[in-house]
């Protein structure tokens, strides 16, 4: 018998708790696995030996169902970069101590590309130091920018929210007789997947979003103004979807960076709003979808939540088969009918690697998404969850904050 530990890392999503449920539920069925620990604030909890006993918190099937529908990371998160262990092995020794002391034979890390860097480094360290502790990565990120996997858990729900919200914004912006421009700022650091997903509205016969700007296409302010003017000549209300990560003049964004050197992006929508106001002078509004696009579980994709649980469960089976240093990935077999399989990849292939929107998905003007590309997005946003509600709002599963302190 041995114990396992699971942790969540990086930016929240609507599906990261579903993957935790996948690990938990699958581990419950394995007679070899005894305690299931949750590490508080990602790898930081392992380093500081801050673990919680999940079996004493997730007591019933109803608890698991509630956790599945709860957005964000129930165990907290972190943006922690492990040093190269050849240069500084102190955190590695602390991690090894915690895992040994708690008789943990397998550790599951649910996270994005930076977290897969941790999976790679830790598994290499354990292999070099002769430890048989298994380290498995379970992907997640609304950015959908992980290499090897067809898509990432969390992306489908965020994409569904973005598309549905753009649809609603479209209805709202067309009410007045005066011309207007509405700019919607969407997350996705260097990759435009989430912004591009707004274009699924075209399949519903909408002309909006009329303009879609992603980081993969060169952005020029002059070109943007010309595009807006051209769309205004055709439509009373012009809707623009813009990725937070497009190239902007110095100073528009804060310049603050996290432990991985990633910039905190935000502000491009406001900036473009001011450009339209001063250069075109029409009614203009910018909307930053901000954290709502990654935590709006009331509009979660059932496909995404189901797949997120399944990939967590597959991670447990992978560890039990003796693997380590692997990341679970989706391989798409077909769009219609939508079929995927869950496979494994070496963490080294996924760590610190970003997958960008294919050039062929972007139109030749660099300001919208081609129609055929929507076949990629549409299956991922299908299905609705039947949410447990309380006092008229979706109920959440939470661990008391005093336990997480
Ligand atoms: O994890 C991805 C992401 O949601 C990005 O889309 C966004 O730029 C970033 O995280 C925001 O980071 P934070 O959660 O630290 O504000």
Short mmCIF file of C-alpha atoms and ligand atoms in Angstrom, two decimals:
data_model
loop_
_atom_site.label_atom_id
_atom_site.label_comp_id
_atom_site.label_asym_id
_atom_site.label_seq_id
_atom_site.Cartn_x
_atom_site.Cartn_y
_atom_site.Cartn_z
CA UNK A 1 0.00 0.00 0.00
CA UNK A 2 1.14 3.53 -0.68
CA UNK A 3 -0.34 7.04 -0.60
CA UNK A 4 -0.67 9.54 -3.41
CA UNK A 5 -0.67 13.35 -3.58
CA UNK A 6 -2.29 15.71 -6.03
CA UNK A 7 -1.81 19.45 -6.53
CA UNK A 8 -3.13 22.21 -8.78
CA UNK A 9 -1.01 24.95 -10.27
CA UNK A 10 -1.09 28.02 -12.52
CA UNK A 11 -4.12 30.07 -13.55
CA UNK A 12 -7.52 28.70 -12.56
CA UNK A 13 -9.99 27.13 -14.97
CA UNK A 14 -13.53 25.75 -14.69
CA UNK A 15 -12.25 22.21 -15.14
CA UNK A 16 -9.20 21.85 -12.92
CA UNK A 17 -11.31 20.55 -10.02
CA UNK A 18 -12.90 17.99 -12.36
CA UNK A 19 -9.40 16.62 -13.01
CA UNK A 20 -8.83 16.50 -9.27
CA UNK A 21 -12.06 14.51 -8.96
CA UNK A 22 -10.78 12.22 -11.73
CA UNK A 23 -7.61 11.49 -9.76
CA UNK A 24 -9.54 11.10 -6.50
CA UNK A 25 -12.35 8.90 -7.82
CA UNK A 26 -9.97 6.62 -9.72
CA UNK A 27 -7.61 6.34 -6.72
CA UNK A 28 -10.55 5.28 -4.52
CA UNK A 29 -11.04 2.24 -6.74
CA UNK A 30 -7.39 1.15 -6.45
CA UNK A 31 -6.77 -1.20 -3.53
CA UNK A 32 -3.04 -0.40 -3.61
CA UNK A 33 -3.70 3.29 -2.83
CA UNK A 34 -4.36 4.27 0.76
CA UNK A 35 -4.41 8.01 1.64
CA UNK A 36 -5.05 10.67 -1.01
CA UNK A 37 -3.35 13.92 -0.06
CA UNK A 38 -4.03 17.32 -1.56
CA UNK A 39 -1.10 19.71 -1.61
CA UNK A 40 -2.04 23.28 -0.73
CA UNK A 41 -0.91 25.91 -3.27
CA UNK A 42 0.60 23.53 -5.75
CA UNK A 43 4.16 22.35 -5.31
CA UNK A 44 4.63 24.93 -2.53
CA UNK A 45 2.49 22.69 -0.30
CA UNK A 46 4.78 19.71 -0.91
CA UNK A 47 7.85 21.82 -0.20
CA UNK A 48 6.40 23.09 3.08
CA UNK A 49 4.67 19.80 3.93
CA UNK A 50 1.25 21.47 3.84
CA UNK A 51 -0.98 18.62 2.77
CA UNK A 52 -4.61 17.87 3.49
CA UNK A 53 -6.27 14.48 3.69
CA UNK A 54 -8.78 14.60 0.83
CA UNK A 55 -10.67 11.51 1.96
CA UNK A 56 -11.68 13.34 5.12
CA UNK A 57 -13.02 16.25 3.05
CA UNK A 58 -14.58 14.72 -0.03
CA UNK A 59 -16.92 12.33 1.71
CA UNK A 60 -19.66 11.43 -0.70
CA UNK A 61 -20.46 11.10 -4.36
CA UNK A 62 -22.45 14.33 -4.02
CA UNK A 63 -19.26 16.06 -2.79
CA UNK A 64 -17.45 14.85 -5.90
CA UNK A 65 -20.24 16.09 -8.15
CA UNK A 66 -20.17 19.47 -6.42
CA UNK A 67 -16.40 19.70 -6.73
CA UNK A 68 -16.64 18.85 -10.44
CA UNK A 69 -18.88 21.88 -10.99
CA UNK A 70 -16.77 24.21 -8.83
CA UNK A 71 -14.47 26.56 -10.75
CA UNK A 72 -10.91 27.49 -9.85
CA UNK A 73 -8.51 25.40 -7.76
CA UNK A 74 -10.02 24.04 -4.56
CA UNK A 75 -6.51 23.42 -3.16
CA UNK A 76 -5.17 26.84 -4.14
CA UNK A 77 -2.49 27.40 -6.75
CA UNK A 78 0.99 28.81 -7.28
CA UNK A 79 3.33 30.10 -9.91
CA UNK A 80 6.50 28.52 -8.60
CA UNK A 81 9.54 27.73 -10.71
CA UNK A 82 11.85 24.97 -9.49
CA UNK A 83 15.54 25.79 -10.00
CA UNK A 84 17.80 23.45 -11.96
CA UNK A 85 18.63 20.78 -9.35
CA UNK A 86 22.26 20.67 -10.44
CA UNK A 87 22.53 24.27 -9.24
CA UNK A 88 20.21 24.20 -6.23
CA UNK A 89 18.69 20.98 -4.97
CA UNK A 90 17.30 22.36 -1.69
CA UNK A 91 13.62 22.42 -2.79
CA UNK A 92 14.03 18.95 -4.32
CA UNK A 93 15.29 17.57 -1.02
CA UNK A 94 12.34 19.17 0.78
CA UNK A 95 9.94 17.64 -1.74
CA UNK A 96 11.58 14.22 -1.41
CA UNK A 97 11.36 14.48 2.40
CA UNK A 98 7.66 15.26 2.37
CA UNK A 99 6.87 12.52 -0.12
CA UNK A 100 8.96 9.94 1.76
CA UNK A 101 7.64 10.97 5.17
CA UNK A 102 4.04 10.62 3.94
CA UNK A 103 4.73 7.38 2.07
CA UNK A 104 3.66 8.99 -1.20
CA UNK A 105 4.38 6.77 -4.18
CA UNK A 106 2.86 8.96 -6.88
CA UNK A 107 2.36 12.70 -7.29
CA UNK A 108 -0.08 14.18 -9.79
CA UNK A 109 0.44 17.77 -10.89
CA UNK A 110 -2.49 19.44 -12.64
CA UNK A 111 -1.25 22.51 -14.49
CA UNK A 112 -0.09 24.32 -17.61
CA UNK A 113 3.27 24.42 -19.41
CA UNK A 114 5.12 25.84 -16.40
CA UNK A 115 3.76 23.06 -14.17
CA UNK A 116 4.90 20.50 -16.72
CA UNK A 117 8.37 22.01 -16.26
CA UNK A 118 8.03 20.96 -12.59
CA UNK A 119 6.90 17.45 -13.65
CA UNK A 120 9.91 17.12 -15.92
CA UNK A 121 12.44 18.42 -13.40
CA UNK A 122 11.07 16.39 -10.49
CA UNK A 123 10.86 13.12 -12.40
CA UNK A 124 14.42 13.62 -13.71
CA UNK A 125 15.61 14.32 -10.16
CA UNK A 126 13.91 11.23 -8.75
CA UNK A 127 15.24 9.06 -11.53
CA UNK A 128 18.79 10.39 -10.98
CA UNK A 129 18.57 9.89 -7.21
CA UNK A 130 17.23 6.33 -7.58
CA UNK A 131 13.77 7.04 -6.18
CA UNK A 132 10.75 5.18 -7.54
CA UNK A 133 8.27 7.98 -6.75
CA UNK A 134 6.19 8.53 -9.88
CA UNK A 135 5.40 12.02 -11.15
CA UNK A 136 2.55 12.49 -13.62
CA UNK A 137 1.33 15.72 -15.25
CA UNK A 138 -2.35 16.37 -15.92
CA UNK A 139 -2.71 19.29 -18.33
CA UNK A 140 -4.94 22.32 -17.89
CA UNK A 141 -5.06 25.88 -19.13
CA UNK A 142 -7.64 28.13 -20.72
CA UNK A 143 -4.85 29.30 -23.03
CA UNK A 144 -4.88 25.93 -24.88
CA UNK A 145 -1.19 26.46 -25.61
CA UNK A 146 0.25 23.13 -24.44
CA UNK A 147 2.26 21.18 -26.99
CA UNK A 148 1.47 17.61 -28.05
CA UNK A 149 -2.11 17.55 -26.70
CA UNK A 150 -4.95 18.34 -29.13
CA UNK A 151 -6.45 20.70 -26.55
CA UNK A 152 -6.24 21.37 -22.83
CA UNK A 153 -8.80 20.77 -20.09
CA UNK A 154 -10.36 24.10 -19.15
CA UNK A 155 -10.14 25.54 -22.64
CA UNK A 156 -13.53 24.26 -23.84
CA UNK A 157 -15.39 25.85 -20.94
CA UNK A 158 -13.57 29.16 -21.34
CA UNK A 159 -14.24 29.09 -25.09
CA UNK A 160 -17.93 28.40 -24.49
CA UNK A 161 -18.10 31.36 -22.11
CA UNK A 162 -16.27 33.63 -24.55
CA UNK A 163 -18.52 32.67 -27.48
CA UNK A 164 -21.74 32.93 -25.46
CA UNK A 165 -20.69 36.26 -23.95
CA UNK A 166 -19.73 37.72 -27.34
CA UNK A 167 -23.14 36.61 -28.58
CA UNK A 168 -24.85 38.48 -25.73
CA UNK A 169 -22.64 41.53 -26.22
CA UNK A 170 -23.62 41.48 -29.89
CA UNK A 171 -27.32 41.69 -28.98
CA UNK A 172 -26.69 44.49 -26.49
CA UNK A 173 -24.56 46.61 -28.81
CA UNK A 174 -27.01 46.75 -31.68
CA UNK A 175 -29.87 48.52 -29.90
CA UNK A 176 -29.14 52.16 -30.70
CA UNK A 177 -29.31 53.87 -34.05
CA UNK A 178 -25.89 55.47 -33.66
CA UNK A 179 -22.73 53.69 -34.85
CA UNK A 180 -20.64 52.03 -32.21
CA UNK A 181 -17.55 49.93 -31.65
CA UNK A 182 -17.28 47.36 -28.84
CA UNK A 183 -13.86 45.89 -28.09
CA UNK A 184 -13.71 42.68 -26.06
CA UNK A 185 -10.36 41.79 -24.48
CA UNK A 186 -9.77 38.05 -24.10
CA UNK A 187 -7.06 36.15 -22.18
CA UNK A 188 -4.34 33.99 -23.69
CA UNK A 189 -0.82 35.17 -23.12
CA UNK A 190 0.95 34.47 -26.37
CA UNK A 191 -1.57 32.24 -28.12
CA UNK A 192 -4.85 33.34 -29.66
CA UNK A 193 -6.87 30.13 -29.21
CA UNK A 194 -9.39 31.60 -26.80
CA UNK A 195 -9.84 34.82 -28.77
CA UNK A 196 -10.26 32.79 -31.96
CA UNK A 197 -12.99 30.71 -30.35
CA UNK A 198 -15.24 33.79 -30.36
CA UNK A 199 -15.55 33.30 -34.13
CA UNK A 200 -17.80 30.24 -33.64
CA UNK A 201 -20.62 32.82 -33.73
CA UNK A 202 -20.12 32.95 -37.49
CA UNK A 203 -21.55 29.42 -37.64
CA UNK A 204 -24.75 30.84 -36.13
CA UNK A 205 -25.07 33.32 -38.95
CA UNK A 206 -23.67 36.23 -36.94
CA UNK A 207 -21.35 38.67 -38.69
CA UNK A 208 -19.82 39.42 -35.27
CA UNK A 209 -17.09 39.31 -34.21
CA UNK A 210 -16.29 41.49 -37.21
CA UNK A 211 -12.63 41.68 -36.32
CA UNK A 212 -10.50 39.18 -34.40
CA UNK A 213 -6.92 40.02 -33.44
CA UNK A 214 -4.61 37.29 -32.12
CA UNK A 215 -0.95 37.44 -31.08
CA UNK A 216 0.04 35.12 -33.93
CA UNK A 217 -0.78 37.84 -36.50
CA UNK A 218 1.18 41.07 -36.70
CA UNK A 219 -0.83 43.95 -35.21
CA UNK A 220 -0.60 47.50 -36.44
CA UNK A 221 -2.60 50.37 -35.00
CA UNK A 222 -3.00 52.03 -38.41
CA UNK A 223 -4.27 48.77 -39.90
CA UNK A 224 -6.64 48.33 -36.93
CA UNK A 225 -8.16 51.79 -37.48
CA UNK A 226 -8.56 51.13 -41.20
CA UNK A 227 -10.21 47.75 -40.41
CA UNK A 228 -12.63 49.36 -37.95
CA UNK A 229 -13.55 52.11 -40.42
CA UNK A 230 -14.18 49.53 -43.12
CA UNK A 231 -16.40 47.40 -40.85
CA UNK A 232 -18.28 50.54 -39.72
CA UNK A 233 -19.17 51.21 -43.34
CA UNK A 234 -20.94 47.80 -43.38
CA UNK A 235 -22.29 47.40 -39.83
CA UNK A 236 -23.88 49.79 -37.35
CA UNK A 237 -22.34 48.03 -34.35
CA UNK A 238 -18.84 46.67 -34.82
CA UNK A 239 -17.65 43.97 -32.40
CA UNK A 240 -13.91 43.41 -32.04
CA UNK A 241 -12.36 40.44 -30.22
CA UNK A 242 -8.79 41.15 -29.18
CA UNK A 243 -6.29 38.98 -27.41
CA UNK A 244 -4.58 40.41 -24.34
CA UNK A 245 -1.29 39.28 -25.86
CA UNK A 246 -1.17 41.26 -29.14
CA UNK A 247 1.79 43.53 -29.71
CA UNK A 248 1.10 46.93 -28.21
CA UNK A 249 3.07 50.10 -27.75
CA UNK A 250 5.39 50.21 -24.71
CA UNK A 251 3.65 51.22 -21.49
CA UNK A 252 0.16 49.96 -22.30
CA UNK A 253 0.67 46.95 -20.03
CA UNK A 254 1.91 46.98 -16.44
CA UNK A 255 5.36 45.42 -17.01
CA UNK A 256 4.97 43.30 -13.83
CA UNK A 257 6.19 39.71 -14.27
CA UNK A 258 5.62 36.46 -12.34
CA UNK A 259 8.19 33.79 -11.27
CA UNK A 260 8.32 32.38 -14.78
CA UNK A 261 8.97 35.81 -16.25
CA UNK A 262 5.45 36.02 -17.71
CA UNK A 263 4.09 39.54 -18.01
CA UNK A 264 0.77 40.37 -16.37
CA UNK A 265 -1.18 41.38 -19.43
CA UNK A 266 -4.22 43.55 -19.24
CA UNK A 267 -5.26 46.87 -20.66
CA UNK A 268 -5.16 46.43 -24.44
CA UNK A 269 -8.96 46.79 -24.69
CA UNK A 270 -8.94 50.09 -22.81
CA UNK A 271 -6.05 51.30 -24.90
CA UNK A 272 -7.77 50.49 -28.20
CA UNK A 273 -10.95 52.10 -26.89
CA UNK A 274 -9.03 55.35 -26.41
CA UNK A 275 -7.52 55.03 -29.89
CA UNK A 276 -10.96 54.60 -31.50
CA UNK A 277 -12.37 57.49 -29.45
CA UNK A 278 -9.64 59.90 -30.41
CA UNK A 279 -9.19 58.82 -34.04
CA UNK A 280 -12.75 57.89 -35.08
CA UNK A 281 -14.80 59.65 -32.43
CA UNK A 282 -17.78 57.27 -32.35
CA UNK A 283 -19.46 55.59 -29.35
CA UNK A 284 -16.93 53.05 -28.16
CA UNK A 285 -16.73 50.69 -25.20
CA UNK A 286 -14.16 48.12 -24.15
CA UNK A 287 -14.95 45.02 -22.09
CA UNK A 288 -12.25 42.97 -20.40
CA UNK A 289 -13.58 39.46 -19.81
CA UNK A 290 -10.85 39.12 -17.19
CA UNK A 291 -11.13 36.22 -14.73
CA UNK A 292 -14.81 35.59 -15.59
CA UNK A 293 -13.72 33.71 -18.72
CA UNK A 294 -11.84 31.16 -16.64
CA UNK A 295 -14.19 30.78 -13.65
CA UNK A 296 -17.68 31.06 -15.13
CA UNK A 297 -18.69 27.48 -14.48
CA UNK A 298 -22.38 28.25 -15.01
CA UNK A 299 -21.50 28.20 -18.70
CA UNK A 300 -19.05 25.33 -18.54
CA UNK A 301 -18.78 22.84 -21.39
CA UNK A 302 -19.94 19.35 -20.42
CA UNK A 303 -17.49 17.91 -22.94
CA UNK A 304 -14.67 19.78 -21.23
CA UNK A 305 -15.69 18.82 -17.69
CA UNK A 306 -16.19 15.14 -18.60
CA UNK A 307 -12.86 14.99 -20.45
CA UNK A 308 -11.08 16.76 -17.58
CA UNK A 309 -12.25 14.14 -15.13
CA UNK A 310 -11.33 11.34 -17.55
CA UNK A 311 -7.79 12.63 -18.08
CA UNK A 312 -7.25 12.88 -14.31
CA UNK A 313 -8.38 9.27 -13.89
CA UNK A 314 -6.12 8.19 -16.78
CA UNK A 315 -3.20 9.81 -14.95
CA UNK A 316 -3.72 7.48 -11.99
CA UNK A 317 -3.79 4.43 -14.25
CA UNK A 318 -0.62 5.66 -15.95
CA UNK A 319 1.20 5.95 -12.59
CA UNK A 320 -0.01 2.53 -11.50
CA UNK A 321 1.40 1.03 -14.68
CA UNK A 322 4.81 2.22 -13.45
CA UNK A 323 5.25 5.32 -15.64
CA UNK A 324 6.82 8.57 -14.45
CA UNK A 325 7.72 11.89 -16.08
CA UNK A 326 4.68 11.60 -18.34
CA UNK A 327 1.97 14.11 -19.21
CA UNK A 328 -1.49 12.87 -20.17
CA UNK A 329 -2.60 14.23 -23.55
CA UNK A 330 -5.63 14.15 -25.86
CA UNK A 331 -5.31 12.94 -29.43
CA UNK A 332 -8.18 13.90 -31.69
CA UNK A 333 -9.33 11.13 -33.99
CA UNK A 334 -12.08 13.10 -35.71
CA UNK A 335 -14.10 16.35 -35.48
CA UNK A 336 -17.37 14.82 -36.64
CA UNK A 337 -18.22 12.63 -34.88
CA UNK A 338 -15.95 14.10 -32.25
CA UNK A 339 -13.61 11.39 -30.96
CA UNK A 340 -10.51 11.67 -28.79
CA UNK A 341 -8.22 9.22 -27.08
CA UNK A 342 -6.10 9.84 -24.00
CA UNK A 343 -2.42 9.04 -24.40
CA UNK A 344 0.86 9.95 -22.72
CA UNK A 345 3.73 12.18 -23.77
CA UNK A 346 7.13 12.74 -22.19
CA UNK A 347 7.00 15.76 -19.90
CA UNK A 348 10.09 17.10 -21.70
CA UNK A 349 8.05 17.44 -24.90
CA UNK A 350 5.38 19.52 -23.16
CA UNK A 351 7.34 21.53 -20.58
CA UNK A 352 7.98 25.16 -21.50
CA UNK A 353 6.66 24.63 -25.01
CA UNK A 354 3.87 26.82 -26.41
CA UNK A 355 1.47 25.74 -29.11
CA UNK A 356 0.23 28.59 -31.25
CA UNK A 357 -2.85 29.00 -33.37
CA UNK A 358 -1.97 27.56 -36.81
CA UNK A 359 -1.33 30.24 -39.40
CA UNK A 360 -3.88 28.59 -41.70
CA UNK A 361 -6.65 29.36 -39.14
CA UNK A 362 -6.10 33.12 -39.57
CA UNK A 363 -7.43 34.97 -42.63
CA UNK A 364 -5.05 36.63 -45.07
CA UNK A 365 -5.78 40.11 -43.65
CA UNK A 366 -4.76 38.88 -40.18
CA UNK A 367 -7.99 40.21 -38.70
CA UNK A 368 -10.36 37.24 -38.44
CA UNK A 369 -10.60 33.44 -38.28
CA UNK A 370 -11.27 31.25 -41.28
CA UNK A 371 -14.50 29.28 -41.29
CA UNK A 372 -12.98 25.78 -41.55
CA UNK A 373 -11.02 26.41 -38.30
CA UNK A 374 -14.30 26.49 -36.38
CA UNK A 375 -14.50 22.70 -36.76
CA UNK A 376 -11.66 22.52 -34.27
CA UNK A 377 -13.43 24.65 -31.66
CA UNK A 378 -17.04 23.55 -31.95
CA UNK A 379 -16.81 20.01 -30.44
CA UNK A 380 -14.98 21.35 -27.39
CA UNK A 381 -17.80 23.67 -26.32
CA UNK A 382 -20.66 21.18 -26.63
CA UNK A 383 -22.96 20.14 -23.81
CA UNK A 384 -24.22 21.74 -20.62
CA UNK A 385 -23.79 20.59 -17.08
CA UNK A 386 -26.75 20.06 -14.81
CA UNK A 387 -25.64 22.26 -11.97
CA UNK A 388 -26.62 21.89 -8.33
CA UNK A 389 -28.06 25.27 -7.36
CA UNK A 390 -28.51 26.91 -3.97
CA UNK A 391 -30.36 30.17 -3.29
CA UNK A 392 -30.65 30.56 -7.03
CA UNK A 393 -26.91 30.40 -7.78
CA UNK A 394 -24.60 27.46 -8.59
CA UNK A 395 -23.40 25.75 -5.42
CA UNK A 396 -19.66 25.34 -4.89
CA UNK A 397 -17.51 22.88 -2.95
CA UNK A 398 -15.02 24.66 -0.74
CA UNK A 399 -12.39 23.68 1.78
CA UNK A 400 -12.48 25.99 4.79
CA UNK A 401 -9.91 28.76 4.46
CA UNK A 402 -8.44 27.98 7.89
CA UNK A 403 -7.39 24.53 6.54
CA UNK A 404 -5.71 26.10 3.53
CA UNK A 405 -3.79 28.75 5.53
O1 LIG B 1 -3.09 30.58 -16.88
C1 LIG B 1 -3.33 31.31 -18.01
C2 LIG B 1 -3.85 32.68 -17.71
O2 LIG B 1 -5.20 32.62 -17.36
C3 LIG B 1 -3.59 33.61 -18.88
O3 LIG B 1 -4.56 33.55 -19.87
C4 LIG B 1 -3.49 34.96 -18.21
O4 LIG B 1 -2.70 35.85 -18.95
C5 LIG B 1 -2.82 34.61 -16.94
O5 LIG B 1 -3.17 33.28 -16.64
C6 LIG B 1 -3.21 35.49 -15.79
O6 LIG B 1 -2.44 35.15 -14.69
P1 LIG B 1 -2.85 35.42 -13.17
O7 LIG B 1 -3.77 34.33 -12.76
O8 LIG B 1 -1.56 35.30 -12.46
O9 LIG B 1 -3.50 36.75 -13.13
#
